[in-house]
Amino acid sequence: MSKIDTRLNVSPVPPDEIFALNGAYAVDPHPQKVSLGVGVYRTDDGKPWPLPVVQKAEKELVVDDDLFRHEYTAIEGDVPFLGIARDLMFGFEGKQGEEEAKARIGSVQTVAGTGANHLGALFLAHHMKPPTVWLSNPSWANHQTIWELAGVPRKTYPYYHAATRSFDFEGMMSSLESEAQEGDVVLLHACAHNPTGLDPNKEQWVAIADLCERKKLFPFFDSAYQGFASGSVEEDAWAVRYFFNNKPDMEMCVAQSFSKNFGLYGQRVGAFHYCTNRASTTLRDVVVNNLCHLIRGEFSMGPRVGCSIVKKVLTSEELTADWHQDLQVMSSRIKTMRKALYNELVRLQTPGTWEHIIQQNGMFSYTGLSPKQVYALKDKYHIYLLKSGRASISGLSQKNVAYVAQAIDDVIRNEN
């Protein structure tokens, strides 16, 4: 074989675990296979669920027949959409001081939540040059990749207490208190922490905000599940709104995704919001200008169709009410399946404790299963979840939950 002549210096990188797992599931012919890997909502029949309100909006958009629907938008994105996304995130509803508060927020449209995280990391790397970004241990695997590519050194703060399968608040606070330095970025999951499903309570969020303010850290919120986690957009945005409203002298930012709460996984709808402190509102337009510079050099502007759907829904009182109902349907089914899995494991008297499954929140459960047990579930029972033990609860159904629980029980007992 002749030698390859190339100037490239490349070596293989590990495949993305989630997409590789989903690919393996897709080609598995086993009739009882179960996908608990990829984070997408599924009905009790295991099928995708285009939100009814999204289908209504799509029909209305067809009737509207907007001649400009395929035209370019502005570099910052669809401007009316940006105002709607901002108000949904920060909760502006004609409150006193609203205009002054809005003047602190610079918003741009992104390629979903991943793009918002990436753009924010790139912007901060260029213009703030943080010494370190602190990620929770564990966190969404893509956070590591995004900040690595942005060239920012990464450290982790404790988040998950394996022995109790609970949120390690004390470990998190102690680590940031003793090691984080002024100017460091702290990445926080606004709700439904991925992968653990464990969130700080409101008292703990207040303490985290106080620590960030006192140590002059920069909070970077990733909000991927607003309304999807609890069924309430207000409840799921509580932490973001608390930081913004109660710490007005602290800068922060938010990466906002509409993939989960509108079921628009393939439409890539997102926004990035940079919040100046109240003394620096004149910087907002300069921030947006620099964000646009990065956007122009990378993807020119955000996708139009998906944001048009969101805009259509959230500018109609009737459709907004329908959307809130759809959120309740999704969040309620997730909670029901958590309870069903817990009940089955208790009924089987499966070794271990399983209360954490119903105490966790949102799409994912950190089950506590070991990599060896996860591999056994896949190889013997054709049940697919991440090697960390993270399971996407939406993959459970009334038809398969008993099978999954029995399989978990079997692999644990056989191992013991």
Short mmCIF file of C-alpha atoms in Angstrom, two decimals:
data_model
loop_
_atom_site.label_atom_id
_atom_site.label_comp_id
_atom_site.label_asym_id
_atom_site.label_seq_id
_atom_site.Cartn_x
_atom_site.Cartn_y
_atom_site.Cartn_z
CA MET A 1 0.00 0.00 0.00
CA SER A 2 1.38 3.39 -0.98
CA LYS A 3 1.90 5.99 1.70
CA ILE A 4 -0.82 8.65 1.95
CA ASP A 5 0.57 12.09 1.13
CA THR A 6 -1.19 14.61 3.34
CA ARG A 7 -0.48 17.71 5.39
CA LEU A 8 -3.22 16.78 7.84
CA ASN A 9 -2.36 15.85 11.39
CA VAL A 10 -5.45 13.90 12.40
CA SER A 11 -6.24 10.80 14.40
CA PRO A 12 -9.57 9.11 15.06
CA VAL A 13 -11.78 10.48 17.83
CA PRO A 14 -14.16 8.27 19.77
CA PRO A 15 -17.67 8.12 18.27
CA ASP A 16 -20.38 10.07 20.06
CA GLU A 17 -21.82 7.56 22.52
CA ILE A 18 -25.45 8.64 22.21
CA PHE A 19 -25.58 8.61 18.42
CA ALA A 20 -23.59 5.36 18.24
CA LEU A 21 -25.99 3.77 20.71
CA ASN A 22 -28.99 4.98 18.74
CA GLY A 23 -27.48 3.57 15.56
CA ALA A 24 -26.97 0.17 17.18
CA TYR A 25 -30.55 0.19 18.43
CA ALA A 26 -31.87 1.04 14.96
CA VAL A 27 -30.34 -2.07 13.36
CA ASP A 28 -31.19 -4.44 16.23
CA PRO A 29 -33.95 -6.79 14.98
CA HIS A 30 -34.95 -8.00 18.46
CA PRO A 31 -38.74 -7.57 18.93
CA GLN A 32 -38.44 -6.43 22.57
CA LYS A 33 -35.60 -3.95 22.12
CA VAL A 34 -35.90 -0.75 24.17
CA SER A 35 -34.19 2.57 23.55
CA LEU A 36 -33.34 4.47 26.73
CA GLY A 37 -30.42 6.33 25.21
CA VAL A 38 -31.26 9.31 23.03
CA GLY A 39 -33.00 12.25 24.70
CA VAL A 40 -36.19 12.60 22.68
CA TYR A 41 -39.80 12.40 23.78
CA ARG A 42 -41.73 9.31 22.76
CA THR A 43 -45.39 8.37 23.19
CA ASP A 44 -46.48 5.31 25.12
CA ASP A 45 -46.41 3.51 21.75
CA GLY A 46 -42.74 4.42 21.39
CA LYS A 47 -43.39 6.82 18.53
CA PRO A 48 -42.39 10.45 17.94
CA TRP A 49 -45.00 13.00 19.02
CA PRO A 50 -45.26 16.10 16.85
CA LEU A 51 -46.89 18.45 19.35
CA PRO A 52 -50.54 19.10 18.39
CA VAL A 53 -49.95 22.82 18.86
CA VAL A 54 -46.98 22.66 16.49
CA GLN A 55 -49.16 20.94 13.89
CA LYS A 56 -51.75 23.70 14.27
CA ALA A 57 -49.07 26.35 13.86
CA GLU A 58 -47.69 24.64 10.77
CA LYS A 59 -51.15 24.66 9.18
CA GLU A 60 -51.60 28.34 9.98
CA LEU A 61 -48.22 29.14 8.47
CA VAL A 62 -49.23 27.37 5.27
CA VAL A 63 -52.41 29.47 5.13
CA ASP A 64 -50.41 32.63 5.81
CA ASP A 65 -48.34 31.87 2.68
CA ASP A 66 -45.70 34.44 3.67
CA LEU A 67 -43.74 35.32 0.54
CA PHE A 68 -40.65 35.98 2.67
CA ARG A 69 -40.70 32.64 4.49
CA HIS A 70 -37.57 31.39 2.69
CA GLU A 71 -35.70 34.70 2.67
CA TYR A 72 -32.70 35.65 4.75
CA THR A 73 -33.31 37.10 8.20
CA ALA A 74 -30.90 39.42 10.03
CA ILE A 75 -27.54 38.11 11.20
CA GLU A 76 -28.80 38.16 14.79
CA GLY A 77 -31.77 36.10 13.63
CA ASP A 78 -35.51 36.65 13.47
CA VAL A 79 -35.83 39.79 15.60
CA PRO A 80 -39.46 39.30 16.76
CA PHE A 81 -38.61 35.70 17.71
CA LEU A 82 -35.70 36.92 19.82
CA GLY A 83 -37.98 39.15 21.88
CA ILE A 84 -40.41 36.28 22.41
CA ALA A 85 -37.63 33.88 23.40
CA ARG A 86 -36.16 36.42 25.82
CA ASP A 87 -39.52 37.12 27.47
CA LEU A 88 -40.24 33.40 27.85
CA MET A 89 -36.88 32.86 29.53
CA PHE A 90 -36.82 35.88 31.80
CA GLY A 91 -40.53 36.26 32.50
CA PHE A 92 -41.33 39.77 31.35
CA GLU A 93 -45.06 40.37 31.69
CA GLY A 94 -45.52 44.10 32.03
CA LYS A 95 -43.75 44.22 35.38
CA GLN A 96 -42.38 47.43 36.84
CA GLY A 97 -38.87 48.15 35.59
CA GLU A 98 -39.34 45.85 32.62
CA GLU A 99 -37.75 48.14 30.03
CA GLU A 100 -34.69 48.75 32.20
CA ALA A 101 -34.32 45.02 32.70
CA LYS A 102 -34.71 44.25 29.01
CA ALA A 103 -31.99 46.80 28.26
CA ARG A 104 -29.53 44.49 30.02
CA ILE A 105 -30.13 41.53 27.67
CA GLY A 106 -28.52 41.07 24.28
CA SER A 107 -30.03 38.19 22.32
CA VAL A 108 -29.16 36.35 19.12
CA GLN A 109 -30.66 33.33 17.40
CA THR A 110 -28.61 30.14 17.37
CA VAL A 111 -28.59 26.64 15.90
CA ALA A 112 -30.55 25.15 18.83
CA GLY A 113 -29.19 24.80 22.35
CA THR A 114 -25.94 23.21 21.20
CA GLY A 115 -25.28 26.22 19.00
CA ALA A 116 -26.15 28.57 21.85
CA ASN A 117 -23.68 26.80 24.14
CA HIS A 118 -21.03 26.85 21.42
CA LEU A 119 -21.54 30.50 20.49
CA GLY A 120 -21.48 31.54 24.14
CA ALA A 121 -18.30 29.59 24.82
CA LEU A 122 -16.62 31.05 21.74
CA PHE A 123 -17.70 34.60 22.61
CA LEU A 124 -16.45 34.34 26.19
CA ALA A 125 -13.20 32.70 25.07
CA HIS A 126 -12.56 35.61 22.69
CA HIS A 127 -13.70 38.53 24.81
CA MET A 128 -13.59 37.54 28.48
CA LYS A 129 -10.79 34.95 28.36
CA PRO A 130 -11.91 33.06 31.48
CA PRO A 131 -9.09 31.23 33.27
CA THR A 132 -11.33 28.18 33.72
CA VAL A 133 -14.83 26.91 32.99
CA TRP A 134 -16.33 24.77 35.76
CA LEU A 135 -18.59 21.94 34.62
CA SER A 136 -20.62 19.69 36.88
CA ASN A 137 -19.35 16.16 37.38
CA PRO A 138 -21.10 14.58 35.57
CA SER A 139 -22.49 16.87 32.89
CA TRP A 140 -23.82 16.64 29.35
CA ALA A 141 -20.88 15.15 27.45
CA ASN A 142 -21.11 17.82 24.75
CA HIS A 143 -20.26 20.52 27.29
CA GLN A 144 -16.75 19.09 27.47
CA THR A 145 -16.44 19.07 23.69
CA ILE A 146 -17.79 22.59 23.25
CA TRP A 147 -15.45 24.18 25.78
CA GLU A 148 -12.49 22.11 24.60
CA LEU A 149 -13.01 23.42 21.07
CA ALA A 150 -13.31 26.97 22.45
CA GLY A 151 -9.88 26.51 24.03
CA VAL A 152 -10.93 27.23 27.62
CA PRO A 153 -9.35 25.11 30.39
CA ARG A 154 -11.93 22.89 32.07
CA LYS A 155 -12.38 21.77 35.66
CA THR A 156 -15.28 19.99 37.33
CA TYR A 157 -17.15 20.55 40.55
CA PRO A 158 -18.77 17.63 42.45
CA TYR A 159 -22.44 17.23 41.62
CA TYR A 160 -23.51 13.63 42.11
CA HIS A 161 -23.13 11.71 45.35
CA ALA A 162 -22.99 8.10 44.17
CA ALA A 163 -23.52 6.47 47.56
CA THR A 164 -26.84 8.24 48.14
CA ARG A 165 -27.63 8.88 44.46
CA SER A 166 -28.33 12.49 45.37
CA PHE A 167 -27.21 16.02 44.50
CA ASP A 168 -23.87 16.77 46.19
CA PHE A 169 -24.60 20.38 47.15
CA GLU A 170 -21.95 20.48 49.86
CA GLY A 171 -19.29 19.11 47.50
CA MET A 172 -20.20 21.61 44.80
CA MET A 173 -20.11 24.60 47.14
CA SER A 174 -16.92 23.53 48.88
CA SER A 175 -15.09 22.98 45.60
CA LEU A 176 -16.12 26.28 44.05
CA GLU A 177 -15.49 28.12 47.30
CA SER A 178 -11.94 26.85 47.67
CA GLU A 179 -10.79 26.56 44.06
CA ALA A 180 -12.76 28.82 41.70
CA GLN A 181 -11.09 32.12 40.86
CA GLU A 182 -12.46 35.53 39.89
CA GLY A 183 -13.45 35.50 36.22
CA ASP A 184 -14.07 31.75 36.04
CA VAL A 185 -17.21 30.56 34.24
CA VAL A 186 -19.55 28.22 36.11
CA LEU A 187 -21.85 26.22 33.85
CA LEU A 188 -25.23 25.57 35.49
CA HIS A 189 -28.16 23.50 34.24
CA ALA A 190 -31.29 25.63 34.65
CA CYS A 191 -33.48 22.59 35.38
CA ALA A 192 -33.65 18.83 34.75
CA HIS A 193 -29.90 18.36 35.06
CA ASN A 194 -28.47 16.19 32.31
CA PRO A 195 -27.56 13.40 33.02
CA THR A 196 -28.54 13.05 36.69
CA GLY A 197 -32.05 14.52 36.79
CA LEU A 198 -31.06 16.15 40.10
CA ASP A 199 -31.57 19.88 40.61
CA PRO A 200 -30.75 22.27 43.45
CA ASN A 201 -33.76 23.39 45.47
CA LYS A 202 -34.56 27.10 45.62
CA GLU A 203 -32.66 27.66 48.85
CA GLN A 204 -29.60 26.03 47.31
CA TRP A 205 -29.95 28.12 44.14
CA VAL A 206 -29.92 31.25 46.33
CA ALA A 207 -26.69 30.07 47.96
CA ILE A 208 -25.12 29.31 44.55
CA ALA A 209 -26.05 32.80 43.33
CA ASP A 210 -24.53 34.37 46.46
CA LEU A 211 -21.31 32.43 45.95
CA CYS A 212 -21.05 33.46 42.29
CA GLU A 213 -21.61 37.11 43.21
CA ARG A 214 -19.16 37.11 46.12
CA LYS A 215 -16.37 35.33 44.25
CA LYS A 216 -17.06 37.24 41.01
CA LEU A 217 -17.73 34.12 38.98
CA PHE A 218 -19.64 34.19 35.69
CA PRO A 219 -22.81 32.03 35.62
CA PHE A 220 -23.51 30.34 32.27
CA PHE A 221 -26.97 28.73 32.27
CA ASP A 222 -27.89 25.93 29.90
CA SER A 223 -31.70 25.88 29.65
CA ALA A 224 -32.75 22.90 27.55
CA TYR A 225 -35.99 21.84 29.25
CA GLN A 226 -38.05 24.90 30.17
CA GLY A 227 -41.63 23.72 30.61
CA PHE A 228 -40.74 20.16 29.67
CA ALA A 229 -39.33 19.22 33.08
CA SER A 230 -42.09 20.26 35.48
CA GLY A 231 -44.82 21.25 33.03
CA SER A 232 -44.43 24.89 34.14
CA VAL A 233 -42.30 27.38 32.19
CA GLU A 234 -42.16 29.60 35.29
CA GLU A 235 -40.96 26.87 37.62
CA ASP A 236 -38.31 25.63 35.21
CA ALA A 237 -36.93 29.16 34.71
CA TRP A 238 -36.86 29.99 38.43
CA ALA A 239 -33.09 29.81 38.83
CA VAL A 240 -32.36 31.92 35.76
CA ARG A 241 -34.87 34.56 36.81
CA TYR A 242 -33.59 34.61 40.38
CA PHE A 243 -30.00 35.23 39.28
CA PHE A 244 -31.06 37.90 36.79
CA ASN A 245 -33.48 39.78 39.05
CA ASN A 246 -31.71 39.46 42.38
CA LYS A 247 -28.11 39.84 41.28
CA PRO A 248 -28.36 42.83 38.89
CA ASP A 249 -24.70 43.75 39.36
CA MET A 250 -23.54 40.35 38.10
CA GLU A 251 -23.13 39.47 34.43
CA MET A 252 -24.41 36.11 33.20
CA CYS A 253 -25.64 34.35 30.07
CA VAL A 254 -28.22 31.76 29.03
CA ALA A 255 -28.19 29.15 26.25
CA GLN A 256 -31.84 28.49 25.40
CA SER A 257 -33.17 25.49 23.45
CA PHE A 258 -36.62 24.82 22.00
CA SER A 259 -35.87 21.25 20.95
CA LYS A 260 -37.51 19.47 23.88
CA ASN A 261 -40.31 21.84 24.88
CA PHE A 262 -41.62 22.21 21.31
CA GLY A 263 -40.52 18.80 20.01
CA LEU A 264 -38.49 20.59 17.32
CA TYR A 265 -35.44 18.35 17.53
CA GLY A 266 -34.58 18.57 13.84
CA GLN A 267 -35.47 22.23 13.34
CA ARG A 268 -32.60 23.53 15.52
CA VAL A 269 -34.30 26.43 17.27
CA GLY A 270 -32.36 28.25 19.96
CA ALA A 271 -31.19 31.58 21.34
CA PHE A 272 -28.26 32.93 23.29
CA HIS A 273 -28.81 35.72 25.81
CA TYR A 274 -26.01 37.78 27.31
CA CYS A 275 -26.99 39.77 30.41
CA THR A 276 -24.93 42.82 31.28
CA ASN A 277 -24.94 44.22 34.80
CA ARG A 278 -27.26 47.15 35.41
CA ALA A 279 -24.41 49.67 35.22
CA SER A 280 -23.25 48.48 31.79
CA THR A 281 -26.39 48.43 29.64
CA THR A 282 -24.62 50.54 27.01
CA LEU A 283 -22.52 47.46 26.28
CA ARG A 284 -25.52 45.39 25.19
CA ASP A 285 -25.50 46.49 21.55
CA VAL A 286 -21.73 46.08 21.35
CA VAL A 287 -22.10 42.53 22.71
CA VAL A 288 -24.72 41.72 20.07
CA ASN A 289 -22.51 43.27 17.41
CA ASN A 290 -19.63 40.99 18.37
CA LEU A 291 -21.88 37.94 18.60
CA CYS A 292 -23.08 38.74 15.07
CA HIS A 293 -19.47 38.87 13.93
CA LEU A 294 -19.00 35.29 15.11
CA ILE A 295 -22.33 34.20 13.63
CA ARG A 296 -21.55 35.73 10.23
CA GLY A 297 -18.28 33.84 10.03
CA GLU A 298 -19.87 30.55 11.01
CA PHE A 299 -23.48 30.14 9.84
CA SER A 300 -24.63 33.67 8.83
CA MET A 301 -28.02 33.42 10.59
CA GLY A 302 -30.25 30.97 12.42
CA PRO A 303 -32.72 28.65 10.65
CA ARG A 304 -36.06 30.27 9.88
CA VAL A 305 -38.79 27.61 9.80
CA GLY A 306 -38.54 26.34 13.36
CA CYS A 307 -38.42 29.80 14.91
CA SER A 308 -41.48 30.76 12.83
CA ILE A 309 -43.38 27.92 14.49
CA VAL A 310 -42.35 29.06 17.97
CA LYS A 311 -43.24 32.64 17.10
CA LYS A 312 -46.65 31.64 15.73
CA VAL A 313 -47.47 29.72 18.93
CA LEU A 314 -46.25 32.27 21.43
CA THR A 315 -47.95 35.25 19.77
CA SER A 316 -51.37 33.59 20.01
CA GLU A 317 -53.15 33.29 23.37
CA GLU A 318 -55.05 30.25 22.13
CA LEU A 319 -51.97 28.46 20.79
CA THR A 320 -49.95 29.36 23.87
CA ALA A 321 -52.63 27.77 26.05
CA ASP A 322 -52.51 24.69 23.81
CA TRP A 323 -48.74 24.58 24.17
CA HIS A 324 -48.96 24.65 27.96
CA GLN A 325 -51.34 21.71 27.74
CA ASP A 326 -48.92 19.80 25.53
CA LEU A 327 -46.16 20.46 28.06
CA GLN A 328 -48.37 18.95 30.75
CA VAL A 329 -48.94 15.86 28.60
CA MET A 330 -45.22 15.28 28.12
CA SER A 331 -44.07 16.05 31.66
CA SER A 332 -46.91 14.00 33.16
CA ARG A 333 -46.06 10.94 31.08
CA ILE A 334 -42.42 11.16 32.15
CA LYS A 335 -43.45 11.32 35.81
CA THR A 336 -45.86 8.41 35.33
CA MET A 337 -43.14 6.23 33.84
CA ARG A 338 -40.72 7.10 36.63
CA LYS A 339 -43.31 5.91 39.12
CA ALA A 340 -44.09 2.79 37.09
CA LEU A 341 -40.43 1.75 36.91
CA TYR A 342 -39.98 2.40 40.62
CA ASN A 343 -43.08 0.40 41.48
CA GLU A 344 -41.94 -2.57 39.40
CA LEU A 345 -38.48 -2.61 40.99
CA VAL A 346 -40.01 -2.44 44.46
CA ARG A 347 -42.46 -5.21 43.59
CA LEU A 348 -39.58 -7.40 42.42
CA GLN A 349 -37.64 -6.50 45.57
CA THR A 350 -34.70 -5.65 43.36
CA PRO A 351 -31.54 -5.29 45.47
CA GLY A 352 -30.65 -1.69 46.22
CA THR A 353 -32.60 1.50 46.73
CA TRP A 354 -34.67 3.04 43.96
CA GLU A 355 -36.30 6.13 45.47
CA HIS A 356 -33.94 8.31 43.44
CA ILE A 357 -35.83 7.41 40.25
CA ILE A 358 -38.95 9.25 41.46
CA GLN A 359 -36.98 11.99 43.18
CA GLN A 360 -35.14 12.96 40.01
CA ASN A 361 -36.59 15.41 37.52
CA GLY A 362 -37.02 15.66 33.76
CA MET A 363 -36.19 13.36 30.89
CA PHE A 364 -33.20 11.52 32.36
CA SER A 365 -32.54 9.26 35.31
CA TYR A 366 -29.12 8.46 36.64
CA THR A 367 -30.10 4.92 37.54
CA GLY A 368 -27.02 3.94 39.48
CA LEU A 369 -26.38 0.95 37.22
CA SER A 370 -22.73 0.12 36.59
CA PRO A 371 -21.17 -0.05 33.11
CA LYS A 372 -21.04 -3.85 33.46
CA GLN A 373 -24.76 -3.95 34.22
CA VAL A 374 -25.50 -1.60 31.33
CA TYR A 375 -23.60 -3.84 28.90
CA ALA A 376 -25.50 -6.86 30.22
CA LEU A 377 -28.81 -5.11 29.63
CA LYS A 378 -27.81 -4.41 26.05
CA ASP A 379 -26.26 -7.78 25.22
CA LYS A 380 -28.82 -10.01 26.91
CA TYR A 381 -32.04 -7.97 26.91
CA HIS A 382 -31.52 -5.49 24.02
CA ILE A 383 -32.12 -2.53 26.34
CA TYR A 384 -29.99 0.44 25.34
CA LEU A 385 -28.79 3.12 27.78
CA LEU A 386 -25.54 5.01 28.33
CA LYS A 387 -22.65 3.29 30.07
CA SER A 388 -22.94 5.87 32.86
CA GLY A 389 -26.34 4.37 33.68
CA ARG A 390 -28.23 7.38 32.34
CA ALA A 391 -31.63 6.33 31.05
CA SER A 392 -34.03 8.39 28.98
CA ILE A 393 -37.30 7.82 30.81
CA SER A 394 -39.39 8.69 27.75
CA GLY A 395 -38.27 5.38 26.21
CA LEU A 396 -40.31 3.56 28.85
CA SER A 397 -43.95 2.67 28.23
CA GLN A 398 -46.75 0.70 29.83
CA LYS A 399 -45.83 -2.08 27.39
CA ASN A 400 -42.14 -2.37 28.23
CA VAL A 401 -41.64 -1.07 31.77
CA ALA A 402 -42.19 -4.49 33.39
CA TYR A 403 -39.70 -6.05 30.92
CA VAL A 404 -37.12 -3.36 31.69
CA ALA A 405 -37.57 -3.69 35.45
CA GLN A 406 -37.27 -7.49 35.25
CA ALA A 407 -34.11 -7.16 33.17
CA ILE A 408 -32.57 -4.74 35.69
CA ASP A 409 -33.50 -7.10 38.49
CA ASP A 410 -31.91 -10.05 36.65
CA VAL A 411 -28.59 -8.34 35.86
CA ILE A 412 -28.23 -7.11 39.43
CA ARG A 413 -29.03 -10.48 40.98
CA ASN A 414 -26.81 -12.37 38.52
CA GLU A 415 -23.94 -10.05 39.27
CA ASN A 416 -24.37 -10.58 42.98
#
